[in-house]
PDB file of C-alpha atoms in Angstrom:
ATOM      1  CA  MET A   1      22.540  17.242 -15.180  1.00 76.00           C
ATOM      2  CA  SER A   2      24.834  14.362 -16.054  1.00 91.00           C
ATOM      3  CA  MET A   3      23.966  12.287 -19.080  1.00 91.00           C
ATOM      4  CA  LYS A   4      24.707   8.755 -20.124  1.00 94.00           C
ATOM      5  CA  ARG A   5      25.549   7.675 -23.638  1.00 94.00           C
ATOM      6  CA  THR A   6      23.541   4.885 -25.289  1.00 93.00           C
ATOM      7  CA  ASN A   7      23.183   3.431 -28.766  1.00 95.00           C
ATOM      8  CA  VAL A   8      19.850   2.725 -30.399  1.00 94.00           C
ATOM      9  CA  TYR A   9      18.717   1.598 -33.821  1.00 96.00           C
ATOM     10  CA  ALA A  10      16.353   3.996 -35.551  1.00 96.00           C
ATOM     11  CA  ASP A  11      14.427   3.980 -38.779  1.00 97.00           C
ATOM     12  CA  PRO A  12      16.266   6.029 -41.437  1.00 97.00           C
ATOM     13  CA  GLU A  13      13.075   7.937 -42.265  1.00 98.00           C
ATOM     14  CA  ASP A  14      12.649   8.945 -38.611  1.00 97.00           C
ATOM     15  CA  LEU A  15      16.264  10.111 -38.491  1.00 97.00           C
ATOM     16  CA  ALA A  16      15.733  12.194 -41.631  1.00 98.00           C
ATOM     17  CA  ILE A  17      12.709  13.865 -40.023  1.00 98.00           C
ATOM     18  CA  ILE A  18      14.728  14.558 -36.866  1.00 97.00           C
ATOM     19  CA  LYS A  19      17.583  16.012 -38.914  1.00 98.00           C
ATOM     20  CA  GLU A  20      15.254  18.354 -40.836  1.00 98.00           C
ATOM     21  CA  THR A  21      13.391  19.376 -37.677  1.00 97.00           C
ATOM     22  CA  ALA A  22      16.656  20.131 -35.865  1.00 98.00           C
ATOM     23  CA  ARG A  23      17.804  22.282 -38.763  1.00 98.00           C
ATOM     24  CA  ARG A  24      14.516  24.219 -38.887  1.00 98.00           C
ATOM     25  CA  ARG A  25      14.322  24.736 -35.124  1.00 97.00           C
ATOM     26  CA  GLY A  26      18.012  25.523 -34.710  1.00 97.00           C
ATOM     27  CA  ILE A  27      18.630  22.840 -32.099  1.00 97.00           C
ATOM     28  CA  SER A  28      20.676  19.674 -32.126  1.00 97.00           C
ATOM     29  CA  GLU A  29      19.376  16.330 -33.294  1.00 97.00           C
ATOM     30  CA  ALA A  30      20.487  14.954 -29.925  1.00 96.00           C
ATOM     31  CA  GLU A  31      18.179  17.408 -28.112  1.00 96.00           C
ATOM     32  CA  ILE A  32      15.187  16.213 -30.135  1.00 97.00           C
ATOM     33  CA  ILE A  33      16.081  12.597 -29.393  1.00 97.00           C
ATOM     34  CA  ARG A  34      16.503  13.390 -25.670  1.00 96.00           C
ATOM     35  CA  GLN A  35      13.054  15.014 -25.663  1.00 96.00           C
ATOM     36  CA  GLY A  36      11.601  11.917 -27.317  1.00 96.00           C
ATOM     37  CA  ILE A  37      13.251   9.618 -24.782  1.00 95.00           C
ATOM     38  CA  HIS A  38      11.871  11.722 -21.931  1.00 95.00           C
ATOM     39  CA  LEU A  39       8.345  11.607 -23.386  1.00 95.00           C
ATOM     40  CA  ALA A  40       8.578   7.832 -23.846  1.00 95.00           C
ATOM     41  CA  ALA A  41       9.877   7.371 -20.292  1.00 93.00           C
ATOM     42  CA  MET A  42       7.075   9.436 -18.790  1.00 91.00           C
ATOM     43  CA  ALA A  43       4.391   7.763 -20.927  1.00 91.00           C
ATOM     44  CA  ASN A  44       5.491   4.335 -19.716  1.00 90.00           C
ATOM     45  CA  ARG A  45       6.172   5.185 -16.079  1.00 86.00           C
ATOM     46  CA  VAL A  46       4.446   3.068 -13.462  1.00 85.00           C
ATOM     47  CA  TRP A  47       3.547   5.093 -10.403  1.00 80.00           C
ATOM     48  CA  ASP A  48       3.746   3.694  -6.875  1.00 80.00           C
ATOM     49  CA  GLU A  49       0.327   5.117  -6.037  1.00 76.00           C
ATOM     50  CA  PRO A  50      -2.813   5.215  -8.150  1.00 73.00           C
ATOM     51  CA  LEU A  51      -3.773   8.574  -9.630  1.00 71.00           C
ATOM     52  CA  PHE A  52      -7.038   8.545  -7.688  1.00 71.00           C
ATOM     53  CA  SER A  53      -6.424   7.024  -4.278  1.00 65.00           C
ATOM     54  CA  ARG A  54      -9.616   8.258  -2.624  1.00 67.00           C
ATOM     55  CA  THR A  55     -12.996   6.717  -3.232  1.00 72.00           C
ATOM     56  CA  PHE A  56     -16.308   8.395  -2.672  1.00 72.00           C
ATOM     57  CA  ALA A  57     -19.595   6.896  -1.581  1.00 75.00           C
ATOM     58  CA  GLY A  58     -22.345   7.373  -4.092  1.00 76.00           C
ATOM     59  CA  PRO A  59     -25.687   6.003  -5.190  1.00 79.00           C
ATOM     60  CA  GLY A  60     -24.082   3.449  -7.538  1.00 82.00           C
ATOM     61  CA  ARG A  61     -25.382   5.167 -10.672  1.00 87.00           C
ATOM     62  CA  THR A  62     -24.463   8.153 -12.787  1.00 87.00           C
ATOM     63  CA  LEU A  63     -25.988  11.310 -11.377  1.00 86.00           C
ATOM     64  CA  ALA A  64     -28.132  13.582 -13.514  1.00 91.00           C
ATOM     65  CA  LYS A  65     -26.864  17.083 -14.327  1.00 93.00           C
ATOM     66  CA  GLY A  66     -29.180  18.707 -11.785  1.00 93.00           C
ATOM     67  CA  GLU A  67     -28.102  16.298  -9.057  1.00 90.00           C
ATOM     68  CA  VAL A  68     -24.438  17.090  -9.692  1.00 90.00           C
ATOM     69  CA  ARG A  69     -25.165  20.823  -9.589  1.00 93.00           C
ATOM     70  CA  ASP A  70     -27.005  20.417  -6.267  1.00 92.00           C
ATOM     71  CA  VAL A  71     -24.193  18.374  -4.696  1.00 87.00           C
ATOM     72  CA  VAL A  72     -21.559  20.889  -5.811  1.00 90.00           C
ATOM     73  CA  ALA A  73     -23.666  23.816  -4.578  1.00 92.00           C
ATOM     74  CA  ASP A  74     -24.142  22.112  -1.192  1.00 90.00           C
ATOM     75  CA  ALA A  75     -20.389  21.480  -0.891  1.00 88.00           C
ATOM     76  CA  ALA A  76     -19.602  25.093  -1.813  1.00 89.00           C
ATOM     77  CA  GLN A  77     -22.040  26.328   0.819  1.00 91.00           C
ATOM     78  CA  ARG A  78     -20.400  24.126   3.439  1.00 88.00           C
ATOM     79  CA  GLU A  79     -16.922  25.394   2.446  1.00 84.00           C
ATOM     80  CA  THR A  80     -17.870  29.073   2.557  1.00 83.00           C
ATOM     81  CA  GLY A  81     -20.297  28.776   5.436  1.00 80.00           C
ATOM     82  CA  SER A  82     -22.970  30.654   3.482  1.00 68.00           C
ATOM     83  CA  GLY A  83     -26.593  29.717   3.698  1.00 59.00           C
ATOM     84  CA  THR A  84     -27.525  30.650   0.137  1.00 57.00           C
ATOM     85  CA  ALA A  85     -26.320  29.322  -3.194  1.00 50.00           C
ATOM     86  CA  ALA A  86     -24.162  31.621  -5.276  1.00 48.00           C
TER      87      ALA A  86
END
């Protein structure tokens, strides 16, 4: 994987923590910083599609625990083709 060099300003206390962590873990400070950049990039990524693209018809209210259990049991029966609940 090719990498690109960049310069950033960082708080001296953060850099001291990174330095100590790198020493303890036996990895480079640059690797810790790369990991942090990757986490920040993924946390701020905007996806082209929404996480949940399908919508489901429902009664317009929160179902009770028993109702949810019944719906799931019915769906499982349809999937397996069995006539009795497991």
